PDB file of C-alpha atoms in Angstrom:
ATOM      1  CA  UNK A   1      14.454 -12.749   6.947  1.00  0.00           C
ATOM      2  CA  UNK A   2      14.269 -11.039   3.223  1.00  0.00           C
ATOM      3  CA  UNK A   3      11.753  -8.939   2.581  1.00  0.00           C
ATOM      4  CA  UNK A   4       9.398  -9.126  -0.443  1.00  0.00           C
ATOM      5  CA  UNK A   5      11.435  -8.810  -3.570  1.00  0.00           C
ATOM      6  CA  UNK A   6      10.315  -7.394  -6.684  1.00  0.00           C
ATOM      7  CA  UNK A   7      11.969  -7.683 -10.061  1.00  0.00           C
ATOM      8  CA  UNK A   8      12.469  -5.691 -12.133  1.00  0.00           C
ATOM      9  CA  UNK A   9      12.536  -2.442 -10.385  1.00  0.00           C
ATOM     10  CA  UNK A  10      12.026  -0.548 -13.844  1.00  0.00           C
ATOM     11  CA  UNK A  11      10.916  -1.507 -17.094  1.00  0.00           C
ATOM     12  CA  UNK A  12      10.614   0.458 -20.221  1.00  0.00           C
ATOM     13  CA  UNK A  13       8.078  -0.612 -22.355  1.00  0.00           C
ATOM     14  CA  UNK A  14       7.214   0.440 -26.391  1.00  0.00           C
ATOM     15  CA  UNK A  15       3.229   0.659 -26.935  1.00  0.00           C
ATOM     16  CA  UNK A  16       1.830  -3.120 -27.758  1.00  0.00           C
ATOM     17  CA  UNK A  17       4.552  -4.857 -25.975  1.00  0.00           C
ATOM     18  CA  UNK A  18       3.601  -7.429 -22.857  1.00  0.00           C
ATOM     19  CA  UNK A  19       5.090  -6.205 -19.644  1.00  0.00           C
ATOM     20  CA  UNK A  20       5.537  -8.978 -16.891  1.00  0.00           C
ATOM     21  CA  UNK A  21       6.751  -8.221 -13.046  1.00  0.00           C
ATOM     22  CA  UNK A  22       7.564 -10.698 -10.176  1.00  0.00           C
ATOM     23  CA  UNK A  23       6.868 -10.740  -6.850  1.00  0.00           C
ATOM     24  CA  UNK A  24       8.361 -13.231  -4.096  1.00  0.00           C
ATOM     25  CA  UNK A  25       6.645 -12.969  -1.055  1.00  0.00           C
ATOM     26  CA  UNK A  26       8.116 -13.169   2.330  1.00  0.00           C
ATOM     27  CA  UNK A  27       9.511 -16.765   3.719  1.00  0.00           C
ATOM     28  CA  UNK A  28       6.453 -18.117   5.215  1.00  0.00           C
ATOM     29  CA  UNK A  29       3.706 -15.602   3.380  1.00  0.00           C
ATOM     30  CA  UNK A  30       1.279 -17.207   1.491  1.00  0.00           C
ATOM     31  CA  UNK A  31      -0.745 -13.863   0.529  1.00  0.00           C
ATOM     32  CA  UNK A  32       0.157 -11.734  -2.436  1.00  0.00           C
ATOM     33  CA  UNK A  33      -1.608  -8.512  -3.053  1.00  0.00           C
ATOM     34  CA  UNK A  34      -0.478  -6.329  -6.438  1.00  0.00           C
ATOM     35  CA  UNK A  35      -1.269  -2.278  -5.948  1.00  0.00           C
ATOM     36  CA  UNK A  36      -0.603   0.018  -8.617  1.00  0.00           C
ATOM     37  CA  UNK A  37       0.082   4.055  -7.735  1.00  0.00           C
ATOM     38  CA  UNK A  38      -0.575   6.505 -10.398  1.00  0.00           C
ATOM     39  CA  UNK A  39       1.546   9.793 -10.097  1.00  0.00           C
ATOM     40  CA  UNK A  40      -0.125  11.948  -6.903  1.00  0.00           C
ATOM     41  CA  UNK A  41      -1.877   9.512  -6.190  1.00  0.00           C
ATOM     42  CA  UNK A  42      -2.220   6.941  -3.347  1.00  0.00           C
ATOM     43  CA  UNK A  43      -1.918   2.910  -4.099  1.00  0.00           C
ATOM     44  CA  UNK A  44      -5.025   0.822  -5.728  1.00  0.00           C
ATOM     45  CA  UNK A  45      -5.429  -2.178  -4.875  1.00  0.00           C
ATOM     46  CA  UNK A  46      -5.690  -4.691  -7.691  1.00  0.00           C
ATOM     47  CA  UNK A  47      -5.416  -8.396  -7.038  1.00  0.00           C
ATOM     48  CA  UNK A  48      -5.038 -10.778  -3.843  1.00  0.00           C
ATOM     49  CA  UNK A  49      -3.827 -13.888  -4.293  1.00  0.00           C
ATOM     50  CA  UNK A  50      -2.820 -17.548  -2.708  1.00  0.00           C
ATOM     51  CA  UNK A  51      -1.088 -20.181  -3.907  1.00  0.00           C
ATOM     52  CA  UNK A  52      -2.917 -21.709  -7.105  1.00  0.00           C
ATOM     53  CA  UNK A  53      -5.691 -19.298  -6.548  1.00  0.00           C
ATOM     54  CA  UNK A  54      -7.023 -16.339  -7.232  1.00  0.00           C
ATOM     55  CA  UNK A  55      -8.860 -14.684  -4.250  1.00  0.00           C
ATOM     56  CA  UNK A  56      -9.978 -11.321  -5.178  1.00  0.00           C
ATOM     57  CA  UNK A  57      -9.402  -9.632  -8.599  1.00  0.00           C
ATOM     58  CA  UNK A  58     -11.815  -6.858  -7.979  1.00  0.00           C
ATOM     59  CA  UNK A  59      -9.488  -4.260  -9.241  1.00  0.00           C
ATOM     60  CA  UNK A  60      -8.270  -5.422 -11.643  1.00  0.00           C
ATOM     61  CA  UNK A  61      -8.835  -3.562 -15.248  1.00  0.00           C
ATOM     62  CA  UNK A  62     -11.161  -6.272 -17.294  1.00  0.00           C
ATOM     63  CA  UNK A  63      -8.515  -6.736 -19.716  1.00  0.00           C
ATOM     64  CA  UNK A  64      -4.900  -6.976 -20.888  1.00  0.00           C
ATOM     65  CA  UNK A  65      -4.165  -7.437 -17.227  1.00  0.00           C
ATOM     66  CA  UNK A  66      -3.389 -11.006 -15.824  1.00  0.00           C
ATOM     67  CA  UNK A  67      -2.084 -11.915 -12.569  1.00  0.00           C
ATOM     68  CA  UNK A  68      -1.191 -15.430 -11.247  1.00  0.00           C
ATOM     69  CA  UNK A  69       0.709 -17.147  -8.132  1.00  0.00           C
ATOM     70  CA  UNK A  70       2.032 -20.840  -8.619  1.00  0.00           C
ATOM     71  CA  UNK A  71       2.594 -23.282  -6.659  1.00  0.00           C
ATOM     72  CA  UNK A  72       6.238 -23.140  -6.991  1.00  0.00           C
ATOM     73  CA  UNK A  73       7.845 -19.879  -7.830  1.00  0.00           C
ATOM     74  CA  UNK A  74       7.430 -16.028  -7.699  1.00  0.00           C
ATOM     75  CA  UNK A  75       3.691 -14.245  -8.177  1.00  0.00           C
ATOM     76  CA  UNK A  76       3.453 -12.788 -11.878  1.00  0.00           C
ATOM     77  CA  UNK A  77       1.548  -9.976 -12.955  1.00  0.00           C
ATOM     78  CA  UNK A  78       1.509  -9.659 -16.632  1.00  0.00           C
ATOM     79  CA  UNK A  79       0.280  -6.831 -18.818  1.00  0.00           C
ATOM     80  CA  UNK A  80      -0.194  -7.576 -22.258  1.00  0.00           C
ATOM     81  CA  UNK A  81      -0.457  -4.548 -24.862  1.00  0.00           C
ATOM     82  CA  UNK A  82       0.921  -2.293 -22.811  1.00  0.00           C
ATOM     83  CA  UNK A  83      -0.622   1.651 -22.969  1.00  0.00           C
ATOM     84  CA  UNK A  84       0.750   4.820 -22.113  1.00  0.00           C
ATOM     85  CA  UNK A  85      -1.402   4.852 -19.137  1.00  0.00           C
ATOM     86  CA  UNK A  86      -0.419   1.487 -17.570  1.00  0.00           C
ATOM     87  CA  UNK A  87       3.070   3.930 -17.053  1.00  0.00           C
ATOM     88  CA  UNK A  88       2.940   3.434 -12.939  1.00  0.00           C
ATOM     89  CA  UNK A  89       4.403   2.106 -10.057  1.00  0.00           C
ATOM     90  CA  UNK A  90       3.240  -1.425  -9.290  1.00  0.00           C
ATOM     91  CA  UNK A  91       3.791  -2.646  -5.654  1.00  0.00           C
ATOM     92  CA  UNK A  92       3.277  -6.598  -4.790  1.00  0.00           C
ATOM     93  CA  UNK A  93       2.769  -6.944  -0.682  1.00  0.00           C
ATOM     94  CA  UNK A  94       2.868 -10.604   1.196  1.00  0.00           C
ATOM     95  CA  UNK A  95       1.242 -11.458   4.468  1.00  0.00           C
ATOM     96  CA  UNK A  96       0.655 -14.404   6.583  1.00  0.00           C
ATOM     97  CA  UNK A  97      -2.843 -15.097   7.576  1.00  0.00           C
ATOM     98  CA  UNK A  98      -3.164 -11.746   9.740  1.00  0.00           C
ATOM     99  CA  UNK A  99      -3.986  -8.526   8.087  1.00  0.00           C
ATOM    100  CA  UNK A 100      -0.885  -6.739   7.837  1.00  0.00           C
ATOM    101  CA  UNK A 101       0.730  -6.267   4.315  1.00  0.00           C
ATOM    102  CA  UNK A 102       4.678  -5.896   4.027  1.00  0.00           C
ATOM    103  CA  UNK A 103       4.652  -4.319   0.644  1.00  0.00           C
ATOM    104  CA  UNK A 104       8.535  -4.672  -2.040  1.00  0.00           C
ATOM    105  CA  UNK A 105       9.790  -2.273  -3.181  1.00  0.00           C
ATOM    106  CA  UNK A 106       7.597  -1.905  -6.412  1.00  0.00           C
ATOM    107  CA  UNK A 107       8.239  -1.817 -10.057  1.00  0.00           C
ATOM    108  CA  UNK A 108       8.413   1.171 -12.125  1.00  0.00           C
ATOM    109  CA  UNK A 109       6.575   0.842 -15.484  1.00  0.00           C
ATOM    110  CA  UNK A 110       7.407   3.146 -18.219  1.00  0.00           C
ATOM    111  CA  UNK A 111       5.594   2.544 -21.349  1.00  0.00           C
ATOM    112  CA  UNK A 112       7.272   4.900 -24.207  1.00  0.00           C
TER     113      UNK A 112
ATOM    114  CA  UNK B   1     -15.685   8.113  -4.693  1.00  0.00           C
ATOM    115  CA  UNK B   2     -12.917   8.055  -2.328  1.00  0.00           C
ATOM    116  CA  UNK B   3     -13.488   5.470   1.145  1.00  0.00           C
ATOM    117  CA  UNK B   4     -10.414   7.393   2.941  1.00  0.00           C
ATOM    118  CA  UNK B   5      -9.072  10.461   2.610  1.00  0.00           C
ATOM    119  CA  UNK B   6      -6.331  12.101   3.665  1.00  0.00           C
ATOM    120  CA  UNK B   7      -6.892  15.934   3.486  1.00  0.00           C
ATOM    121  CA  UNK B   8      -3.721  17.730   4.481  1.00  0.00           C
ATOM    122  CA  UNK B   9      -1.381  17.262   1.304  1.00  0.00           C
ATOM    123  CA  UNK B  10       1.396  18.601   3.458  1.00  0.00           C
ATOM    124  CA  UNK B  11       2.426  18.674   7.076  1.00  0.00           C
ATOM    125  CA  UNK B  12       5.879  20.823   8.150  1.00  0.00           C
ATOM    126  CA  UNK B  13       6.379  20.615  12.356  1.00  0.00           C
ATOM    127  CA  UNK B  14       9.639  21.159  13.864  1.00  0.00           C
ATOM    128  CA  UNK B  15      12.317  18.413  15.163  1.00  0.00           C
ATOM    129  CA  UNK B  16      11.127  17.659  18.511  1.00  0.00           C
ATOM    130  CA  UNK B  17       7.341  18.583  18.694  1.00  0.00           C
ATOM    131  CA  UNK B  18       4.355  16.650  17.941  1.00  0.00           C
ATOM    132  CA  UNK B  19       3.014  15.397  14.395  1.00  0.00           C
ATOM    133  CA  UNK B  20      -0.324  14.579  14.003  1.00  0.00           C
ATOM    134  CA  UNK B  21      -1.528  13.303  10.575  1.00  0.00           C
ATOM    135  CA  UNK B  22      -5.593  12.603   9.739  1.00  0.00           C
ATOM    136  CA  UNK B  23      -7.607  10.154   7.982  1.00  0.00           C
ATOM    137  CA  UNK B  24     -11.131  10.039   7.732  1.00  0.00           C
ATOM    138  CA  UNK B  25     -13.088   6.823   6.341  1.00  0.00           C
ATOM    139  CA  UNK B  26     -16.930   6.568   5.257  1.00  0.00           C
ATOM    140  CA  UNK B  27     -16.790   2.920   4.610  1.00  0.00           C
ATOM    141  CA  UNK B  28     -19.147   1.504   7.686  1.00  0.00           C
ATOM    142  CA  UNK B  29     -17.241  -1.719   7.088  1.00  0.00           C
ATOM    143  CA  UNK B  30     -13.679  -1.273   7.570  1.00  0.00           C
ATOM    144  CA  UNK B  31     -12.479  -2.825  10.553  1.00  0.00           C
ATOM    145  CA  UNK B  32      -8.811  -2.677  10.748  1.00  0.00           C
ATOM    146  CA  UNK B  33      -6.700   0.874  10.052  1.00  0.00           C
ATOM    147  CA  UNK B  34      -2.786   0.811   9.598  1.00  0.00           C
ATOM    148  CA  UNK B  35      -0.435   3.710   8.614  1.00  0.00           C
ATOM    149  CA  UNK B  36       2.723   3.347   5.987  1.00  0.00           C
ATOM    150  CA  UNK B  37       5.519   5.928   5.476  1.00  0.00           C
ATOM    151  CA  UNK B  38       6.937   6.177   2.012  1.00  0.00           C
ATOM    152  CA  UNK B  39      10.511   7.082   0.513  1.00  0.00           C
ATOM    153  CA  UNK B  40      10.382   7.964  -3.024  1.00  0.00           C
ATOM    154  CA  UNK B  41      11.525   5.240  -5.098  1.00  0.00           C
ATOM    155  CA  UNK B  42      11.158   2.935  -2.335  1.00  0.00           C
ATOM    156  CA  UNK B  43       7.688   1.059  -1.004  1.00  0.00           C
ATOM    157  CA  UNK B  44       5.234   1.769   1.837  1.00  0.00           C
ATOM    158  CA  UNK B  45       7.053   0.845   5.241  1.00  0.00           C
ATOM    159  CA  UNK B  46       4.086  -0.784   7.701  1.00  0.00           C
ATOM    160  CA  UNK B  47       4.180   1.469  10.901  1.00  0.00           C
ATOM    161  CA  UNK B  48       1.755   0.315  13.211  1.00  0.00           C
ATOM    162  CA  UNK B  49      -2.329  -0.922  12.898  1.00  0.00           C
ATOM    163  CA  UNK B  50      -5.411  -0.825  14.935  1.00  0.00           C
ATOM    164  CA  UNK B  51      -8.428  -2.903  14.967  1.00  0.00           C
ATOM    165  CA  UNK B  52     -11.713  -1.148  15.401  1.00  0.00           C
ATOM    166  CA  UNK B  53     -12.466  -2.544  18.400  1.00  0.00           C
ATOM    167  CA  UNK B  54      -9.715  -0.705  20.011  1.00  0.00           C
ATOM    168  CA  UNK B  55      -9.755   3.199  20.073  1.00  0.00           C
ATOM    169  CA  UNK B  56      -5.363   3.517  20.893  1.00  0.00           C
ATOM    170  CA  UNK B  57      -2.384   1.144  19.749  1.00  0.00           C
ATOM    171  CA  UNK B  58       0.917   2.649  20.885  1.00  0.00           C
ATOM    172  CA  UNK B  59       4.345   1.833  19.920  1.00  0.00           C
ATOM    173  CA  UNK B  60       7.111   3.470  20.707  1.00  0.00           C
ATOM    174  CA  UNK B  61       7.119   7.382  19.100  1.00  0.00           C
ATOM    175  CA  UNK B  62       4.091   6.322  17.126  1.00  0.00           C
ATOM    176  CA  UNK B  63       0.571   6.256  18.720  1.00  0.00           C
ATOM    177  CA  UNK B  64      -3.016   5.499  16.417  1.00  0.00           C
ATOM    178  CA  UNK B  65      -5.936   7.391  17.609  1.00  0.00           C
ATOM    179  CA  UNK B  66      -9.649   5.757  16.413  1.00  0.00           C
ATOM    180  CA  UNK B  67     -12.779   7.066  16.814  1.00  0.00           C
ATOM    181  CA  UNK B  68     -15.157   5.031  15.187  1.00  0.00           C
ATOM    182  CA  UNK B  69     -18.397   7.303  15.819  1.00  0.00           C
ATOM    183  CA  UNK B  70     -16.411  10.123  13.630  1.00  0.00           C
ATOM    184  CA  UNK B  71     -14.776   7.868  11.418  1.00  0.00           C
ATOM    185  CA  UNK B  72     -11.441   9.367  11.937  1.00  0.00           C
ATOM    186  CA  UNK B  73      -8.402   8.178  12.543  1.00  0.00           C
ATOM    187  CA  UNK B  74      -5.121  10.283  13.210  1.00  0.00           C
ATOM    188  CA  UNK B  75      -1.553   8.872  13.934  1.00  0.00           C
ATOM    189  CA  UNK B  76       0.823  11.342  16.323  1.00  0.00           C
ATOM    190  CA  UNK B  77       4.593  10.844  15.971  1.00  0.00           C
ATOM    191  CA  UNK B  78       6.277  12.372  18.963  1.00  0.00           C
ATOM    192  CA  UNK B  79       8.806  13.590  19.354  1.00  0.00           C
ATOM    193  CA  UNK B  80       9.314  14.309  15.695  1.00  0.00           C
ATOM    194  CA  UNK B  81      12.756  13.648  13.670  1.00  0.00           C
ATOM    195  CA  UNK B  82      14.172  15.132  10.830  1.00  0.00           C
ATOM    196  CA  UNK B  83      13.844  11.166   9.543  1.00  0.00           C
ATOM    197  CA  UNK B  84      10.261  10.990   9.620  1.00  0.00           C
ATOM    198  CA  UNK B  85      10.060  13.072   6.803  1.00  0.00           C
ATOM    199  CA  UNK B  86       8.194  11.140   4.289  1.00  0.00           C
ATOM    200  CA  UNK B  87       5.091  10.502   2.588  1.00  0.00           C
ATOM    201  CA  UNK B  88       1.937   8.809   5.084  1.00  0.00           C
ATOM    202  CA  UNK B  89      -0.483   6.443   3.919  1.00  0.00           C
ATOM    203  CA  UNK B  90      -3.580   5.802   6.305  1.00  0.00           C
ATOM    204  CA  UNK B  91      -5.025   1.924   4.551  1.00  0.00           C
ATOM    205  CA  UNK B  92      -8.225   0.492   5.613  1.00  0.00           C
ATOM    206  CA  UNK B  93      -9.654  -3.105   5.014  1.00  0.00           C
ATOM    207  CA  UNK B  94     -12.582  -5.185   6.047  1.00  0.00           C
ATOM    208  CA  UNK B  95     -10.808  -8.137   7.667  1.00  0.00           C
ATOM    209  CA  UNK B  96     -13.078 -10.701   5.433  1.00  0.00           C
ATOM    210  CA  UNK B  97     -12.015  -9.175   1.790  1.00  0.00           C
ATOM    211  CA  UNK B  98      -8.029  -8.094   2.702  1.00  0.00           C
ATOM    212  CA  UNK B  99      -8.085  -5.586   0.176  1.00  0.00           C
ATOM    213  CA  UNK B 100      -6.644  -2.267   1.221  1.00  0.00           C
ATOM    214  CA  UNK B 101      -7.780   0.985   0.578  1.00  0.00           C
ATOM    215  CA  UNK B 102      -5.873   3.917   0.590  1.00  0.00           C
ATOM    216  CA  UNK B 103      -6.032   7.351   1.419  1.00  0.00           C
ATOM    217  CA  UNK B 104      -3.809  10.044  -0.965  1.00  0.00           C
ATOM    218  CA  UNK B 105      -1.423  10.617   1.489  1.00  0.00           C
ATOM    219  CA  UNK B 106       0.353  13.298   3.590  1.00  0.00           C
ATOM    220  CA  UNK B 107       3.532  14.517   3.056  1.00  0.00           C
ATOM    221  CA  UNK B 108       5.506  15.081   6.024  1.00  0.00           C
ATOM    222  CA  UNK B 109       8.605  17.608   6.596  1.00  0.00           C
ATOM    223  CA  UNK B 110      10.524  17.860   9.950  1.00  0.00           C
ATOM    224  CA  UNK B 111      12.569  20.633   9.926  1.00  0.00           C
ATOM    225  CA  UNK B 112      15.739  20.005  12.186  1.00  0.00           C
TER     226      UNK B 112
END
């Protein structure tokens, strides 16, 4: 059974540019969760997700920052006008209706 | 203001003894605490969980201590291997939101 995938692993990113990242949950998951981690720092949670829906998008920064889950294909969290400070490491985790997460291995954002 | 924390930055035990890592929460609400162990460049591996209306889960090396009156939680890896070495993440949710919330973690060296 694959794991949650994440693509890309790294980005670069100039100042202004959009930034998207995809997240395919595990076979049978139908809860996404995007985290980002700051250098030092531990993982904050941003967005939770089902299919069509948005659940909880409490931490998510009011703007440039989008996040969506269709009904067919990968989750998509999508950063438009990209900032130095969005530079981070942005985990998606999937999990059936318990509460464990199984998080991918994240995408590194590097905006230049 | 930070729900968990994770106050030892650093942990360094020996191959073969006992590591015990600490979380505390203040968040009256969380119900359910899990641990993660981070590579670099890779994303949090899901170790092992407990509810809050247990006060021990157990599996295999790994046991997860709760005591709910301190709000403390501490996971003891024994015996230790020069493999564990990576970075711990305690996470805490409320079962009704899913969100997790992280400590900072603790970064764990066994020396062989």
């Amino acid at each position: 059974n694959a794991g949650v995938m994440q693509n890309p692993r790294h980005l670069v990113r100039r100042r202004g540019q959009e930034a998207r990242l995809r997240c395919s949950p595990m076979k049978g998951h139908s809860h996404v969760y995007w985290y980002r981690q700051l250098p030092e720092e531990g993982l904050k949670f941003m967005v939770y997700l089902q299919k069509e829906n948005i659940i909880d998008e409490s931490g998510m920064p009011k703007e440039r920052f989008s996040a969506e889950f269709p009904k067919e294909g990968p989750s998509i969290l999508r950063i438009q006008q990209v900032v130095r400070g969005d530079s981070a490491a942005y985990f998606c985790a999937s999990s059936p209706p318990s509460e464990t997460q199984y998080f991918g291995p994240g995408t590194r954002l590097l905006v230049l | 203001d930070q729900q968990v924390k994770q106050n030892s930055p650093s942990l360094s035990v020996q191959e073969g003894r006992i590591s015990i890592l600490n979380c505390d929460y203040t968040n009256s609400m969380f119900d359910y605490f899990l641990w993660y162990k981070k590579y670099p460049a890779e994303g949090p591996t899901f170790l092992i969980s407990i509810s809050s209306i247990k006060d021990k889960n157990e599996d295999g090396r790994f046991t997860v201590f709760l005591n709910k009156s301190a709000k403390h939680l501490s996971l003891h890896i024994v015996p230790s291997q020069p493999g564990d070495s990576a970075v711990y993440f305690c996470a805490a949710t409320d079962t009704g939101r899913r969100a997790l919330t992280f400590g900072s973690g603790t970064r764990l060296q066994v020396q062989p």
